[in-house]
Structure formats: structure tokens, C-alpha cells
């Protein structure tokens, strides 16, 4: 026989057991939701439109010395958005470069590209650097005669670049067989980009009168102070590319845009990486 005291003891215990079982079920349900819920991921990097290609897949003999993934540039550090040493351009631009390369190879020369498509994030990096007037690490080489506070006013840095549209390239000509260019070692002695070729940073290209990315009026394609072999080399490059549809920027002997541009009004920001054009 069960007395009143025994019933009072049993009923609270039963309620406690029921509460514990309910709590365990709730915890299990929450755990299941936690395990099966998709994990949060960062937004995927943008991809290149299908009109873009890696230049090497179209014109594999063109030499590539992609400067902005290295510290040998006017900022002295790799540039945002350059993840691989790769030239990416629109397909019409690549095909035109292949035609120019065929002409040069027959004469014992090769094109060499320094920069091709440039993501907007890289341009933004340039702008941030230009606004920091205290950072002049690479001034002795790239802009020894230009006050950094004038880089925007003088047109050396801008908030938008034609490179971000995919039809603009920075390039030069190399006499074959091409000798290797020694890598830049941060901290090494810098020499003005407009000095004699024997004193400038070593480059296996023909002598164009200044180095690449030289912020100086001597880099203007038709500057009258550039004469002789240097002037002939600039005109050789300009004519070779003009013959296949490129237009030179008069302020930079190395800067050419293929026209008509595939994306004349677009500025892209996908990274310079193989997966941007292949998907993997």
C-alpha cells in the first residue's frame, strides 16, 4: 500500500525526469540544427567575363615580367589584387598581340609585357599610396625629379585606369635570345629610371631611354631629348603595335590600348589569378 508521503515523493521525481527528458530533446534538436546549418563563407571573388583570357593561352611566346606582383614597382611592395604573375586581357587584345609577336619573331625580337589587366583594387592601392606623402621608399628610382604631392596633378596617378577595362597593356621589346632579368632585392641601391641603361635597374629589353613606370617627362614617347637608337626603339615598338590596332599613350612609351575596346565603359575588379579566367 502506498501512503500519502510516498505519493508526494514520487510525483516531484516524475516531473523532474520529464523536464530532464524535454531539455535533452531540445538540446539534441539545437545540436542538429547547428551541425546541419550551412557555415558562413566570405563572398566569392568576382570572375572575369568570358571575353577575357590568359595571354599565355593565345600567345605563349610573349615574355611576361609581371612587375606588380613583386616589390619592384614605384610603391616598393606587391600590389593588391595581383595573386599570380599572369597577363590577362580581352581575347581581341590577345589576338592582336599574337599578330604583333609574329612580326617581331621574324626579325629576331619578342614582346615583353609588364602589366595587362589591372583590377580596380590595385588602382585603389595606388591612390592610397600616392596620398601618403611620407612613403617615398622608391622615389630615387621611379620619380626622383617629381614631388610626390604632384602625382595626381601631373597625371601619374588617377582613380581610374584603362587597364581595368582589359584592352590596355604595358610592354616593351626584347632582342632574342632573351637574357634573364635579375630579380629586385628590397633594400638594394636604386638608380634613376632615366639614367643610362648601364646604370638603371637591369632589364633585358632594348634601350628605350627610361625604365618602365618612369615618372618623368623623358618617358613621353616623342620627347625630343630622346634620340638615336633609343628613339628608333620607341618608334619600332609604336609602329609594330599600331599596325595591329593599338594606340599609344603619348606620356608613356610602354602604354598601349587595343581599339575598339571590348569593354570601353567598364572597370573590373576580379583578381589577377588563373581561376578568374578558368574558374579553378
Short mmCIF file of N, CA, C and O in Angstrom, two decimals, residues 157-224:
data_model
loop_
_atom_site.label_atom_id
_atom_site.label_comp_id
_atom_site.label_asym_id
_atom_site.label_seq_id
_atom_site.Cartn_x
_atom_site.Cartn_y
_atom_site.Cartn_z
N UNK A 157 49.14 59.36 -61.38
CA UNK A 157 48.22 58.51 -60.63
C UNK A 157 46.81 59.04 -60.83
O UNK A 157 46.58 60.26 -60.81
N UNK A 158 45.85 58.13 -61.04
CA UNK A 158 44.44 58.52 -61.20
C UNK A 158 43.57 57.48 -60.52
O UNK A 158 44.01 56.36 -60.23
N UNK A 159 42.33 57.85 -60.26
CA UNK A 159 41.42 56.95 -59.54
C UNK A 159 40.81 55.89 -60.44
O UNK A 159 40.19 54.94 -59.95
N UNK A 160 40.96 56.01 -61.74
CA UNK A 160 40.52 55.00 -62.69
C UNK A 160 41.65 54.76 -63.69
O UNK A 160 42.44 55.66 -63.97
N UNK A 161 41.71 53.54 -64.21
CA UNK A 161 42.75 53.20 -65.18
C UNK A 161 42.14 52.41 -66.33
O UNK A 161 41.31 51.52 -66.13
N UNK A 162 42.59 52.73 -67.55
CA UNK A 162 42.15 51.96 -68.70
C UNK A 162 42.54 50.50 -68.61
O UNK A 162 41.90 49.64 -69.22
N UNK A 163 43.58 50.20 -67.83
CA UNK A 163 43.98 48.80 -67.64
C UNK A 163 42.84 47.96 -67.08
O UNK A 163 42.78 46.76 -67.34
N UNK A 164 41.97 48.57 -66.28
CA UNK A 164 40.89 47.82 -65.64
C UNK A 164 39.80 47.41 -66.63
O UNK A 164 38.90 46.65 -66.28
N UNK A 165 39.90 47.89 -67.88
CA UNK A 165 38.93 47.52 -68.90
C UNK A 165 39.39 46.31 -69.71
O UNK A 165 38.62 45.73 -70.49
N UNK A 166 40.68 45.96 -69.60
CA UNK A 166 41.15 44.71 -70.20
C UNK A 166 41.77 44.80 -71.57
O UNK A 166 42.18 43.77 -72.11
N UNK A 167 41.84 46.00 -72.17
CA UNK A 167 42.41 46.13 -73.51
C UNK A 167 43.70 46.94 -73.53
O UNK A 167 44.19 47.28 -74.61
N UNK A 168 44.23 47.27 -72.36
CA UNK A 168 45.44 48.07 -72.25
C UNK A 168 46.57 47.24 -71.68
O UNK A 168 46.37 46.45 -70.74
N UNK A 169 47.76 47.41 -72.24
CA UNK A 169 48.94 46.67 -71.80
C UNK A 169 50.13 47.62 -71.68
O UNK A 169 50.21 48.63 -72.36
N UNK A 170 51.04 47.27 -70.78
CA UNK A 170 52.34 47.94 -70.67
C UNK A 170 53.37 46.93 -71.15
O UNK A 170 53.44 45.81 -70.62
N UNK A 171 54.19 47.32 -72.13
CA UNK A 171 55.08 46.33 -72.72
C UNK A 171 56.28 46.97 -73.39
O UNK A 171 56.37 48.20 -73.54
N UNK A 172 57.22 46.14 -73.79
CA UNK A 172 58.45 46.57 -74.42
C UNK A 172 58.88 45.51 -75.43
O UNK A 172 58.13 44.57 -75.70
N UNK A 173 60.10 45.66 -75.97
CA UNK A 173 60.65 44.72 -76.94
C UNK A 173 61.97 44.17 -76.40
O UNK A 173 62.78 44.90 -75.82
N UNK A 174 62.19 42.88 -76.61
CA UNK A 174 63.41 42.20 -76.16
C UNK A 174 64.10 41.59 -77.38
O UNK A 174 63.44 40.97 -78.23
N UNK A 175 65.40 41.76 -77.46
CA UNK A 175 66.19 41.11 -78.51
C UNK A 175 66.42 39.66 -78.13
O UNK A 175 66.79 39.35 -77.00
N UNK A 176 66.17 38.76 -79.07
CA UNK A 176 66.35 37.33 -78.81
C UNK A 176 67.76 36.88 -79.16
O UNK A 176 68.37 37.43 -80.08
N UNK A 177 68.31 35.91 -78.45
CA UNK A 177 67.71 35.20 -77.31
C UNK A 177 67.66 36.09 -76.07
O UNK A 177 68.59 36.84 -75.80
N UNK A 178 66.57 35.99 -75.34
CA UNK A 178 66.36 36.85 -74.18
C UNK A 178 67.22 36.41 -73.01
O UNK A 178 67.23 35.24 -72.62
N UNK A 179 67.94 37.35 -72.45
CA UNK A 179 68.71 37.09 -71.24
C UNK A 179 67.79 37.24 -70.04
O UNK A 179 66.84 38.02 -70.06
N UNK A 180 68.06 36.52 -68.96
CA UNK A 180 67.21 36.67 -67.77
C UNK A 180 67.42 38.03 -67.11
O UNK A 180 68.51 38.60 -67.17
N UNK A 181 66.36 38.57 -66.54
CA UNK A 181 66.46 39.81 -65.77
C UNK A 181 66.63 39.46 -64.31
O UNK A 181 65.80 38.74 -63.75
N UNK A 182 67.68 39.92 -63.65
CA UNK A 182 67.87 39.57 -62.24
C UNK A 182 66.75 40.15 -61.39
O UNK A 182 66.25 41.25 -61.67
N UNK A 183 66.32 39.44 -60.37
CA UNK A 183 65.23 39.94 -59.53
C UNK A 183 65.68 41.12 -58.68
O UNK A 183 66.86 41.23 -58.31
N UNK A 184 64.74 42.00 -58.39
CA UNK A 184 65.00 43.11 -57.47
C UNK A 184 65.03 42.59 -56.04
O UNK A 184 64.18 41.79 -55.64
N UNK A 185 66.00 43.05 -55.30
CA UNK A 185 66.11 42.68 -53.88
C UNK A 185 65.79 43.91 -53.05
O UNK A 185 66.51 44.92 -53.14
N UNK A 186 64.70 43.90 -52.28
CA UNK A 186 64.36 45.08 -51.48
C UNK A 186 65.54 45.55 -50.65
O UNK A 186 66.23 44.77 -50.01
N UNK A 187 65.78 46.85 -50.72
CA UNK A 187 66.89 47.44 -49.99
C UNK A 187 68.13 47.68 -50.84
O UNK A 187 69.06 48.36 -50.39
N UNK A 188 68.15 47.11 -52.05
CA UNK A 188 69.33 47.31 -52.88
C UNK A 188 69.38 48.76 -53.36
O UNK A 188 68.39 49.48 -53.35
N UNK A 189 70.54 49.19 -53.82
CA UNK A 189 70.71 50.56 -54.26
C UNK A 189 69.82 50.85 -55.45
O UNK A 189 69.74 50.05 -56.38
N UNK A 190 69.17 52.01 -55.43
CA UNK A 190 68.29 52.40 -56.51
C UNK A 190 68.96 53.45 -57.39
O UNK A 190 69.70 54.30 -56.89
N UNK A 191 68.71 53.37 -58.69
CA UNK A 191 69.27 54.32 -59.64
C UNK A 191 68.13 54.97 -60.40
O UNK A 191 67.10 54.34 -60.66
N UNK A 192 68.27 56.25 -60.80
CA UNK A 192 67.19 56.93 -61.51
C UNK A 192 66.76 56.19 -62.77
O UNK A 192 67.59 55.71 -63.54
N UNK A 193 65.46 56.13 -62.99
CA UNK A 193 64.90 55.40 -64.13
C UNK A 193 65.23 56.05 -65.46
O UNK A 193 65.09 55.42 -66.52
N UNK A 194 65.69 57.30 -65.44
CA UNK A 194 66.01 58.00 -66.68
C UNK A 194 67.52 57.99 -66.97
O UNK A 194 67.96 58.57 -67.97
N UNK A 195 68.31 57.34 -66.14
CA UNK A 195 69.75 57.32 -66.33
C UNK A 195 70.16 56.43 -67.50
O UNK A 195 69.32 55.78 -68.14
N UNK A 196 71.44 56.38 -67.80
CA UNK A 196 71.93 55.48 -68.86
C UNK A 196 71.53 54.03 -68.58
O UNK A 196 71.42 53.62 -67.41
N UNK A 197 71.31 53.27 -69.62
CA UNK A 197 70.85 51.89 -69.45
C UNK A 197 71.79 51.09 -68.56
O UNK A 197 71.35 50.26 -67.77
N UNK A 198 73.08 51.35 -68.65
CA UNK A 198 74.05 50.60 -67.86
C UNK A 198 73.94 50.90 -66.38
O UNK A 198 74.45 50.15 -65.55
N UNK A 199 73.26 52.00 -66.02
CA UNK A 199 73.14 52.39 -64.61
C UNK A 199 71.75 52.11 -64.05
O UNK A 199 71.58 52.05 -62.83
N UNK A 200 70.75 51.97 -64.93
CA UNK A 200 69.39 51.70 -64.47
C UNK A 200 69.26 50.27 -63.97
O UNK A 200 70.16 49.45 -64.15
N UNK A 201 68.10 49.96 -63.36
CA UNK A 201 67.84 48.58 -62.95
C UNK A 201 67.95 47.69 -64.18
O UNK A 201 67.39 48.01 -65.22
N UNK A 202 68.65 46.56 -64.09
CA UNK A 202 68.84 45.70 -65.27
C UNK A 202 67.52 45.24 -65.87
O UNK A 202 66.60 44.85 -65.17
N UNK A 203 67.44 45.32 -67.20
CA UNK A 203 66.25 44.90 -67.91
C UNK A 203 66.72 44.33 -69.24
O UNK A 203 67.55 44.94 -69.92
N UNK A 204 66.19 43.17 -69.63
CA UNK A 204 66.66 42.53 -70.86
C UNK A 204 66.03 43.12 -72.12
O UNK A 204 66.22 42.60 -73.22
N UNK A 205 65.29 44.21 -71.98
CA UNK A 205 64.67 44.85 -73.13
C UNK A 205 65.69 45.70 -73.89
O UNK A 205 66.79 45.99 -73.39
N UNK A 206 65.31 46.12 -75.11
CA UNK A 206 66.14 47.08 -75.83
C UNK A 206 66.07 48.41 -75.08
O UNK A 206 65.17 48.64 -74.27
N UNK A 207 67.00 49.30 -75.35
CA UNK A 207 67.08 50.57 -74.63
C UNK A 207 66.02 51.54 -75.12
O UNK A 207 66.05 51.98 -76.27
N UNK A 208 65.08 51.85 -74.25
CA UNK A 208 64.00 52.78 -74.58
C UNK A 208 64.24 54.18 -74.00
O UNK A 208 63.36 55.04 -74.06
N UNK A 209 65.38 54.41 -73.42
CA UNK A 209 65.69 55.74 -72.88
C UNK A 209 65.34 55.93 -71.43
O UNK A 209 65.94 56.76 -70.73
N UNK A 210 64.33 55.21 -70.92
CA UNK A 210 64.00 55.18 -69.50
C UNK A 210 63.54 53.77 -69.17
O UNK A 210 63.23 52.97 -70.05
N UNK A 211 63.47 53.49 -67.89
CA UNK A 211 62.90 52.24 -67.45
C UNK A 211 61.38 52.29 -67.49
O UNK A 211 60.77 53.34 -67.72
N UNK A 212 60.74 51.15 -67.26
CA UNK A 212 59.29 51.06 -67.18
C UNK A 212 58.79 51.82 -65.95
O UNK A 212 59.42 51.82 -64.91
N UNK A 213 57.63 52.46 -66.08
CA UNK A 213 56.99 53.21 -64.99
C UNK A 213 57.85 54.36 -64.49
O UNK A 213 57.82 54.69 -63.31
N UNK A 214 58.59 54.98 -65.37
CA UNK A 214 59.41 56.13 -65.00
C UNK A 214 58.53 57.38 -64.99
O UNK A 214 58.02 57.79 -66.04
N UNK A 215 58.34 57.96 -63.80
CA UNK A 215 57.52 59.16 -63.68
C UNK A 215 58.39 60.36 -64.04
O UNK A 215 58.94 61.05 -63.17
N UNK A 216 58.53 60.61 -65.32
CA UNK A 216 59.40 61.67 -65.80
C UNK A 216 59.01 62.01 -67.23
O UNK A 216 58.56 61.14 -67.99
N UNK A 217 59.16 63.27 -67.60
CA UNK A 217 58.79 63.67 -68.96
C UNK A 217 59.65 62.98 -70.01
O UNK A 217 59.25 62.90 -71.18
N UNK A 218 60.80 62.47 -69.65
CA UNK A 218 61.62 61.73 -70.61
C UNK A 218 60.93 60.45 -71.06
O UNK A 218 61.31 59.87 -72.08
N UNK A 219 59.93 59.99 -70.31
CA UNK A 219 59.18 58.79 -70.69
C UNK A 219 58.13 59.09 -71.75
O UNK A 219 57.54 58.16 -72.31
N UNK A 220 57.89 60.38 -72.05
CA UNK A 220 56.95 60.72 -73.11
C UNK A 220 57.48 60.14 -74.42
O UNK A 220 58.65 60.34 -74.77
N UNK A 221 56.62 59.44 -75.14
CA UNK A 221 57.07 58.67 -76.30
C UNK A 221 57.90 59.48 -77.28
O UNK A 221 58.94 59.02 -77.77
N UNK A 222 57.48 60.70 -77.58
CA UNK A 222 58.16 61.51 -78.58
C UNK A 222 58.94 62.67 -77.97
O UNK A 222 59.16 63.69 -78.64
N UNK A 223 59.37 62.53 -76.72
CA UNK A 223 60.17 63.60 -76.11
C UNK A 223 61.39 63.88 -76.99
O UNK A 223 62.15 62.96 -77.32
N UNK A 224 61.61 65.12 -77.39
CA UNK A 224 62.70 65.44 -78.32
C UNK A 224 64.09 65.17 -77.78
O UNK A 224 65.05 65.09 -78.56
#
